[in-house]
Coordinates of C-alpha atoms in Angstrom, one line a residue:
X1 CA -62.3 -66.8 -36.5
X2 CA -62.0 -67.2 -40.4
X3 CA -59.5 -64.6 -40.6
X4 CA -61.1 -64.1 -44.5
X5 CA -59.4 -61.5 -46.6
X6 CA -61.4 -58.6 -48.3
X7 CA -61.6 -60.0 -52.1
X8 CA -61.0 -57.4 -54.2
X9 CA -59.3 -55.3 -51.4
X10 CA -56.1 -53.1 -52.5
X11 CA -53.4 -52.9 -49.9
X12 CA -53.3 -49.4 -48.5
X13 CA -50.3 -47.0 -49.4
X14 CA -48.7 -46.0 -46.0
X15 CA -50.5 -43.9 -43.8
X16 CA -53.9 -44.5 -45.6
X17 CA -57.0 -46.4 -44.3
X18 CA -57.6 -49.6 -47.0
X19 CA -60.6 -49.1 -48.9
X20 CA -62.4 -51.9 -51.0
X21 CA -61.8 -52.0 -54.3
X22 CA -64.2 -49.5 -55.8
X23 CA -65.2 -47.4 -52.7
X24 CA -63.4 -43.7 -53.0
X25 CA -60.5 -43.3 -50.0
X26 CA -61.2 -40.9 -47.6
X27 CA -60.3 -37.6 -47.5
X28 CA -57.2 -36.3 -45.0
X29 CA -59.0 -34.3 -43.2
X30 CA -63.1 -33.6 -42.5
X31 CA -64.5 -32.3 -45.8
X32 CA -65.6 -28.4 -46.4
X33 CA -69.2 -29.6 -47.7
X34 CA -69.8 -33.0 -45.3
X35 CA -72.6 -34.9 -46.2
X36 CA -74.2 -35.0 -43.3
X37 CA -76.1 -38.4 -43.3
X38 CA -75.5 -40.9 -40.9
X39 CA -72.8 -43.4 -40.1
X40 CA -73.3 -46.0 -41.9
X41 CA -76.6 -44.9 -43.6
X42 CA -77.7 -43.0 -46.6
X43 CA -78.1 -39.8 -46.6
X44 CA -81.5 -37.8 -47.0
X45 CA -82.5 -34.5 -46.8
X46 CA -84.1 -31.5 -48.5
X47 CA -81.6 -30.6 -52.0
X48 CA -78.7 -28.2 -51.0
X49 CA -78.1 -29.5 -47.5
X50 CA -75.6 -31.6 -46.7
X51 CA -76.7 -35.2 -46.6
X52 CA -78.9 -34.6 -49.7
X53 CA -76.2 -34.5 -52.4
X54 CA -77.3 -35.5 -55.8
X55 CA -75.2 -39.0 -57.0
X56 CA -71.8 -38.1 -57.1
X57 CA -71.4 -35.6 -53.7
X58 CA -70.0 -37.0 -50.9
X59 CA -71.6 -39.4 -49.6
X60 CA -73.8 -40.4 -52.7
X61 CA -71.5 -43.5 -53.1
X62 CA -69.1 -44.3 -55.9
X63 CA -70.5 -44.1 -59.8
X64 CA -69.4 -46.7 -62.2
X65 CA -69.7 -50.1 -63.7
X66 CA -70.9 -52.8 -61.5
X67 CA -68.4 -54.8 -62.2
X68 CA -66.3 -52.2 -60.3
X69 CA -67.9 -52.4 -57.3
X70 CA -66.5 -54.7 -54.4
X71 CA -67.5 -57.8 -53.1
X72 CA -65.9 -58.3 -49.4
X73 CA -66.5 -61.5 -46.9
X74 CA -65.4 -60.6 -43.4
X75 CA -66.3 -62.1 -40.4
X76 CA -67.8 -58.5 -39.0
X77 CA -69.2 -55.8 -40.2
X78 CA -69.5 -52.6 -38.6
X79 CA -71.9 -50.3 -39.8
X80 CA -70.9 -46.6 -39.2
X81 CA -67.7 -45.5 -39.0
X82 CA -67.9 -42.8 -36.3
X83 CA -66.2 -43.1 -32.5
X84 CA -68.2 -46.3 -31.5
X85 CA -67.7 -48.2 -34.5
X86 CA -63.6 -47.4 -35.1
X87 CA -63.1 -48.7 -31.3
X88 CA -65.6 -52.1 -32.8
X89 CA -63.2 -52.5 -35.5
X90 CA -60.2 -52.4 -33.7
X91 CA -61.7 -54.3 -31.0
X92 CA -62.6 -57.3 -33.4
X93 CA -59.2 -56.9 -35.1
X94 CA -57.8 -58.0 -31.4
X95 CA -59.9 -60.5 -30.9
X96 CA -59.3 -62.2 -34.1
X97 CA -62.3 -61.1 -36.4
X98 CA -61.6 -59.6 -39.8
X99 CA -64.0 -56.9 -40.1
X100 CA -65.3 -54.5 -42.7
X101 CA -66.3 -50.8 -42.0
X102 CA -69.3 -49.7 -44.0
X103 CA -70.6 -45.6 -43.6
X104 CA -72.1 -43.2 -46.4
X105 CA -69.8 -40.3 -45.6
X106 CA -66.8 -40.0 -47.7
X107 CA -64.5 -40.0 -44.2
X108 CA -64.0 -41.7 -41.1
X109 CA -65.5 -40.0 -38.0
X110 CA -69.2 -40.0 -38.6
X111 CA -71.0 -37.3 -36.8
X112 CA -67.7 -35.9 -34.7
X113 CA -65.5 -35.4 -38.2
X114 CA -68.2 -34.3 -40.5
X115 CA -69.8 -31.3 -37.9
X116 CA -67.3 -30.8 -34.8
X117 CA -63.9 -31.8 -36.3
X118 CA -62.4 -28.5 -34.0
X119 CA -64.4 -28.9 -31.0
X120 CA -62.8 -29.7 -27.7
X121 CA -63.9 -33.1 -26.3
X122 CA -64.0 -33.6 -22.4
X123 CA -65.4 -37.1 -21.1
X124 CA -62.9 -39.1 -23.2
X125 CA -60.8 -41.4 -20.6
X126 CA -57.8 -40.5 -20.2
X127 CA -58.0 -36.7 -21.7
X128 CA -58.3 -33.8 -20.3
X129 CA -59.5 -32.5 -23.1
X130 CA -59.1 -33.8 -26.7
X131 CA -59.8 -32.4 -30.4
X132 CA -62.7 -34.2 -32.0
X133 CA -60.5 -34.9 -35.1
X134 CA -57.5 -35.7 -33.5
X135 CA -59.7 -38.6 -31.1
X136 CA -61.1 -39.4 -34.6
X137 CA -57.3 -39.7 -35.5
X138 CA -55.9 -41.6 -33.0
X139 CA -59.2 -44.2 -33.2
X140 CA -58.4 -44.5 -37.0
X141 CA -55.0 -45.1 -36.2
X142 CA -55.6 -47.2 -33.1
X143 CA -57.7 -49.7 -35.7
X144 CA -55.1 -49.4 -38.2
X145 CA -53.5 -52.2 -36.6
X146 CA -56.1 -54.5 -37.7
X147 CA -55.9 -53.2 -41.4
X148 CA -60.0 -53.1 -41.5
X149 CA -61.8 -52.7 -44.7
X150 CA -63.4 -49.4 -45.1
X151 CA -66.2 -48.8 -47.8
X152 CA -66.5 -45.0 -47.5
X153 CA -69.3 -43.4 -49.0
X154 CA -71.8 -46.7 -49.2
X155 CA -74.7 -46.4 -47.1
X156 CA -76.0 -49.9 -45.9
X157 CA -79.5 -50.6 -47.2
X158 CA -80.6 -54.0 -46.7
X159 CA -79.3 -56.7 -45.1
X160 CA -80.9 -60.2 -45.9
X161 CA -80.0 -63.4 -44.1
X162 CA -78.2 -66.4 -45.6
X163 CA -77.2 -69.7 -44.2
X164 CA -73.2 -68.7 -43.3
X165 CA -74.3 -65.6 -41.7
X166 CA -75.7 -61.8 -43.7
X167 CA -75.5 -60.2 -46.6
X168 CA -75.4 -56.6 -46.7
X169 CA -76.1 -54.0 -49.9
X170 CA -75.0 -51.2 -50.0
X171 CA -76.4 -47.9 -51.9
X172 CA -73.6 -48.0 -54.1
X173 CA -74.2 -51.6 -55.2
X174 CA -71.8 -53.2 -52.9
X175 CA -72.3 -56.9 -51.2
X176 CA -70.7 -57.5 -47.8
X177 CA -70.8 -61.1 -46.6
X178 CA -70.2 -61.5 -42.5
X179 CA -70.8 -63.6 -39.9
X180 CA -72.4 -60.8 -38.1
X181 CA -73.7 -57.5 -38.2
X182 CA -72.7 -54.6 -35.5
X183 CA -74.6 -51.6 -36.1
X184 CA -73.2 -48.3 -34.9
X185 CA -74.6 -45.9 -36.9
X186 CA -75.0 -43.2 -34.3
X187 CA -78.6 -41.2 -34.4
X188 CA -79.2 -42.2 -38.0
X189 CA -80.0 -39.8 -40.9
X190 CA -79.6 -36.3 -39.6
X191 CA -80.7 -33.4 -41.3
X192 CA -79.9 -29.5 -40.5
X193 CA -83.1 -27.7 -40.0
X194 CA -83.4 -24.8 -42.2
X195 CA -83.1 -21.4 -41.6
X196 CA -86.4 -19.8 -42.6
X197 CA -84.8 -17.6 -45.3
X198 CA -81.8 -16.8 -46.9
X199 CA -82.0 -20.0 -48.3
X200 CA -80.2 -18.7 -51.8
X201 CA -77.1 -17.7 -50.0
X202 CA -76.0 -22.2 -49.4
X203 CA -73.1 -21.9 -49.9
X204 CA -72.6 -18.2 -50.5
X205 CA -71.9 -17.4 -46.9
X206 CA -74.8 -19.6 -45.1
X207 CA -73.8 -22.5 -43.6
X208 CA -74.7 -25.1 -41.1
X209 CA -71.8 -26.8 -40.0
X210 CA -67.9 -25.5 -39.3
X211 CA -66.0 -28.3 -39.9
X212 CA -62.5 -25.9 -40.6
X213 CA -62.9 -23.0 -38.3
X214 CA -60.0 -21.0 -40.1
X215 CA -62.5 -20.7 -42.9
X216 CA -64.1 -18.0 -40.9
X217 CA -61.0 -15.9 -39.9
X218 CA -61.0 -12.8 -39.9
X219 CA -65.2 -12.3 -41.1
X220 CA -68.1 -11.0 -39.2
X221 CA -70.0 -13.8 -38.1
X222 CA -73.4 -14.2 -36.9
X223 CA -74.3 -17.5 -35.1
X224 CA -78.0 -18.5 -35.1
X225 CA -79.2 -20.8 -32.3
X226 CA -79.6 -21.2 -28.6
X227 CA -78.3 -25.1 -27.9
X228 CA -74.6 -26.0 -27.3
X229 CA -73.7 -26.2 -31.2
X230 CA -74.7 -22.8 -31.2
X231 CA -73.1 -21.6 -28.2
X232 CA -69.5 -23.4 -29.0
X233 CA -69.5 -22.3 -32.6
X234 CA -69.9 -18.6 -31.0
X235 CA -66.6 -19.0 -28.4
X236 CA -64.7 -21.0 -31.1
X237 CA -65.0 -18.2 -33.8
X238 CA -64.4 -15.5 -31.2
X239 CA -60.7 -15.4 -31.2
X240 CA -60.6 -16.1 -35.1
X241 CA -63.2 -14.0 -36.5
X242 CA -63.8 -9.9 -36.8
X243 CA -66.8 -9.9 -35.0
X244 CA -69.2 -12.8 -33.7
X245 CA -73.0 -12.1 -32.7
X246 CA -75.2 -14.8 -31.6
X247 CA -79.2 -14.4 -32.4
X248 CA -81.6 -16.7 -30.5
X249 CA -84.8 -16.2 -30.5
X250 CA -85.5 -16.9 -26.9
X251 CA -83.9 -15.0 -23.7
X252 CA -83.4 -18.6 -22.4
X253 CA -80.7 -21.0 -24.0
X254 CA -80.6 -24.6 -23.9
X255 CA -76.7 -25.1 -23.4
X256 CA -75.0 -26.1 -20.9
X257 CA -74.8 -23.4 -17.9
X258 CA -71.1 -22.8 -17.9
X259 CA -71.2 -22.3 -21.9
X260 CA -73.7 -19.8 -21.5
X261 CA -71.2 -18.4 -18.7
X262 CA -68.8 -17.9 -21.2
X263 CA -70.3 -16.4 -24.3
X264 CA -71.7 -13.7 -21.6
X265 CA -68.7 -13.0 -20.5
X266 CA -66.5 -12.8 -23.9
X267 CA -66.7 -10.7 -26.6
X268 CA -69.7 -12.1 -28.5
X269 CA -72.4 -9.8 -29.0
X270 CA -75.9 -11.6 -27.7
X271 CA -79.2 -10.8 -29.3
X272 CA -82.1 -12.2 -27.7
X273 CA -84.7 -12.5 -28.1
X274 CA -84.0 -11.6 -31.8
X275 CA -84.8 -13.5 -35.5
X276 CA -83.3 -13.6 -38.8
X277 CA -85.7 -11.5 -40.6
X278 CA -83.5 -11.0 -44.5
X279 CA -80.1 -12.2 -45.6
X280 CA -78.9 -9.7 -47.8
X281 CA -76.1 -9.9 -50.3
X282 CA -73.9 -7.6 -52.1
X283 CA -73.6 -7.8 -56.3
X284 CA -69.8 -7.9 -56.4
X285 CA -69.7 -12.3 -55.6
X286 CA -73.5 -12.7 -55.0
X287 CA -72.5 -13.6 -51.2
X288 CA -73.8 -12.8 -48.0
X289 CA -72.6 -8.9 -46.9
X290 CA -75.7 -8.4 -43.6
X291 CA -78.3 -10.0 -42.2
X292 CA -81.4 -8.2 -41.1
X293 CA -82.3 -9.4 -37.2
X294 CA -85.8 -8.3 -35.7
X295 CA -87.1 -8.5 -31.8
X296 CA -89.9 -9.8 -30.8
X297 CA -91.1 -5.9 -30.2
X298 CA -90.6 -5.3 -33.7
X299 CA -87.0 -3.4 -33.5
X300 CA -84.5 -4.2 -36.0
X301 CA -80.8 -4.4 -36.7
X302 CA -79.0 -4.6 -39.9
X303 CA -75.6 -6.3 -39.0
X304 CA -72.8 -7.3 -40.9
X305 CA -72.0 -10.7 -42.1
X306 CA -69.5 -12.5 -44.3
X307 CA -71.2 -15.9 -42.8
X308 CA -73.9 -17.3 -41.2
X309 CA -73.9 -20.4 -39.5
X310 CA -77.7 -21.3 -38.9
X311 CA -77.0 -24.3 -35.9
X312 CA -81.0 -24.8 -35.3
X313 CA -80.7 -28.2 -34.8
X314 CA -81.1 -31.5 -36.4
X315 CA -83.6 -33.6 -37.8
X316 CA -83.0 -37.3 -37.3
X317 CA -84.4 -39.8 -39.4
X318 CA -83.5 -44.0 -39.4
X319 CA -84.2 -44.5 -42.9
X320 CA -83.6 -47.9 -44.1
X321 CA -83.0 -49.4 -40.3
X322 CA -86.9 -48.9 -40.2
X323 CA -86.7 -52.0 -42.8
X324 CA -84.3 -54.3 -40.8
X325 CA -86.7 -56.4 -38.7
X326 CA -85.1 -55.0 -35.8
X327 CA -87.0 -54.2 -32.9
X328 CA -87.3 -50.7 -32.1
X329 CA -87.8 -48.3 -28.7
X330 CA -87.3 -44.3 -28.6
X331 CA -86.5 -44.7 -32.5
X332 CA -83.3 -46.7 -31.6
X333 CA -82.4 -49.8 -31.6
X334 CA -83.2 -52.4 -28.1
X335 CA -80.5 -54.3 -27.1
X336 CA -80.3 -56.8 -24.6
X337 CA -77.5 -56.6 -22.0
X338 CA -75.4 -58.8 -24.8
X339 CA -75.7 -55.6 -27.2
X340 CA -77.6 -58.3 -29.2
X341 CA -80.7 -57.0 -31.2
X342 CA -84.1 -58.6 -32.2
X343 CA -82.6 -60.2 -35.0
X344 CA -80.0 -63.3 -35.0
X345 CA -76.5 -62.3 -35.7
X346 CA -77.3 -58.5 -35.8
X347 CA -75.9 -56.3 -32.6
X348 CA -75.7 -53.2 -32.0
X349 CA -73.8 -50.3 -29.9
X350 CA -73.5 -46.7 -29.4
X351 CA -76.1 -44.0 -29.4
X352 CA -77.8 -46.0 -31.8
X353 CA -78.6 -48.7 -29.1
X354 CA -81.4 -48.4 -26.5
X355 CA -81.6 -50.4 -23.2
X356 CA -82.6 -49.7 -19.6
X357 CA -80.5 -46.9 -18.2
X358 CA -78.8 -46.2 -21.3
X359 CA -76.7 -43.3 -21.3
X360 CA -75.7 -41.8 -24.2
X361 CA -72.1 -40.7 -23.8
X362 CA -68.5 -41.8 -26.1
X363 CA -67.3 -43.5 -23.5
X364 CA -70.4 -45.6 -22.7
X365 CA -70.2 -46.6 -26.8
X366 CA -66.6 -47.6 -26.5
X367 CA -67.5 -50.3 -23.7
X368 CA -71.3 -51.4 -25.6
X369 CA -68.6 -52.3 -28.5
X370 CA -66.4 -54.4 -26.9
X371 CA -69.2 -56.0 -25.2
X372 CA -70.9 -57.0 -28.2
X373 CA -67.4 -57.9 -29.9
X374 CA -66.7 -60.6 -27.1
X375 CA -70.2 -61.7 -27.9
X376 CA -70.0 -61.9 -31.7
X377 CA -66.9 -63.6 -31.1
X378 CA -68.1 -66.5 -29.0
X379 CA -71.4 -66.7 -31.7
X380 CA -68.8 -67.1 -34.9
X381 CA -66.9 -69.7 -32.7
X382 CA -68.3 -71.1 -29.3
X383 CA -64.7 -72.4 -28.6
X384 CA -64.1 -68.8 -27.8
X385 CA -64.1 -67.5 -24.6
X386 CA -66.8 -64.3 -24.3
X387 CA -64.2 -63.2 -21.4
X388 CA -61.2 -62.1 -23.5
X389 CA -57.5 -61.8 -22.3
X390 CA -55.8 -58.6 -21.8
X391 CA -54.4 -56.8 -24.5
X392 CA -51.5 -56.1 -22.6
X393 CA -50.7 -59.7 -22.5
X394 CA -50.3 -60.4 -26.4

């Protein structure tokens, strides 16, 4: 490997992940308002959600002169910064590579940090059960070792071929030149889908992500949705929160059977099949005080609510990946068994990545990354061994 420095990189204060020069640091710990665009990818999305910030929200990228902006040569880069592509970067660190880390939210973590930071996570190897933001942690930490460079906040935009390798361009004006390119920018662009009303009351006491649970201590809640977000959100809040009542509009839910278990047999209060029919506020703070729910038979319930949390789902959306040249199946990326894409020097890994009998899990992510590491590896030097050593032995 080259082993190229970052130019313009400033060594990181201890403790800190090194940014290039430029891109904002991230913040400690998953933001209140998380732009929700993908890892790696600019964010889209109707105004007022999360992942449609105006320049200057998180995730919008960093504002100034372009002679601020940084200019890094690296021998990978990883596009998205979520579970996948911390374990590429540290991963490449071992086997030699300097790597970049390129994602449009303003923090590590990508889709785990930004919407799930308090969940409980259960198919990791090795624990029993593990905090999303503390696995986000201990990745971050785990590529620390590596000192990666991490452009937080710039989305990836184009990527154009040169005769050393690829040039990428970020939203915020930045140029990355690697050897290679290893996309793991999760499900791309993802957008909540709106709650038909109460629109007005963003930020007032709607919401559609929990990234600090605490923040709901002590409120009446009322959970919209029928899938797992839903469903979790509801038994996470129950032991924090006054009351919690879960609408769906459906007498069916699409969780998983044991969660369903569970919120029946705790102390959330189930409505279904029910709607949000008004989000009413109160003229002290202009925030939410009730929501209005209605049956399918027409009967109605006023309940009350400090916050609603409307977890309908998500609209997903590639944006600029579309524009790659990269050859596409189930609106994800096809990979050969290599983790190799379509086009030279780009790979990809994670749920991002299609192939036969793909399964879409964390795990599965962590070992498509170190595959196509041992492959990028042997492309950037073919007096490297694909098969590496074990890290025990170093």
């Amino acid at each position: 490997m080259t082993g190229r420095a970052a130019a313009g990189a400033a060594a990181p204060a201890p403790g800190a992940l090194p940014t290039a020069a430029g891109a904002p640091a991230p913040d400690a710990g998953p933001s209140a308002s998380p732009d929700a665009g993908p890892s790696g990818l600019p964010g889209a999305g109707p105004s007022g959600l999360p992942g449609a910030g105006p320049s200057g929200l998180p995730g919008a990228g960093p504002s100034g002169s372009p002679g601020a902006l940084p200019e890094v040569s690296v021998d990978l880069l990883v596009i998205g910064a979520g579970p996948t592509g911390l374990y590429a970067a540290y991963y490449a660190g071992f086997r030699g590579m300097s790597v970049a880390v390129a994602d449009a939210l303003p923090e590590v973590g990508g889709q785990i940090a930004a919407l799930y930071p308090e969940k409980l996570i259960f198919d990791v190897a090795g624990f029993p059960a593990v905090r999303g933001q503390d696995l986000v942690d201990r990745l971050a930490e785990q590529a620390g070792r590596w000192n990666p460079v991490y452009l937080l906040g710039h989305g990836v935009t184009d990527l154009d071929d040169t005769d050393r390798g690829i040039v990428a361009t970020t939203d915020a004006g930045a140029r990355i030149s690697a050897g290679a390119v290893l996309v793991c920018g999760g499900i791309g662009n993802f957008v909540p889908r709106e709650l038909p009303v109460g629109s007005e009351y963003l930020g007032r006491g709607l919401r559609y992500f929990v990234p600090r649970l605490d923040e709901l201590a002590g409120q009446d809640v009322v959970v919209v949705g029928g899938g797992d977000s839903a469903l979790d959100w509801a038994l996470s809040l129950e032991p924090l929160a006054s009351s919690v009542t879960l609408v769906h509009r459906r007498t069916r839910f699409r969780a998983h059977e044991r969660t369903v278990e569970q919120v029946r047999e705790s102390s959330v209060r189930v409505l279904t099949p029910y709607e949000v029919e008004k989000v009413c506020g109160d003229g002290a703070d202009g925030a939410v005080s009730e929501v209005v729910v209605a049956s399918s038979g027409g009967d109605r319930i006023t309940l009350p609510a400090r916050s609603v949390v409307a977890a309908l789902g998500f609209i997903a959306d590639l944006g600029p990946i579309e524009r790659w040249g990269l050859e596409l199946r189930r609106r994800r990326i096809l990979v050969d068994r290599t983790m190799r894409t379509s086009r030279e020097r780009v790979f990809a890994a994670g749920d991002i990545a299609d192939h036969d009998g793909k399964v879409s899990l964390i795990s599965i992510g962590f070992g498509e990354a170190a595959l196509a590491v041992n492959h990028v590896a042997a492309l950037l030097d073919p007096a490297r061994s694909i098969t590496p050593g074990h890290s025990s032995d170093g």
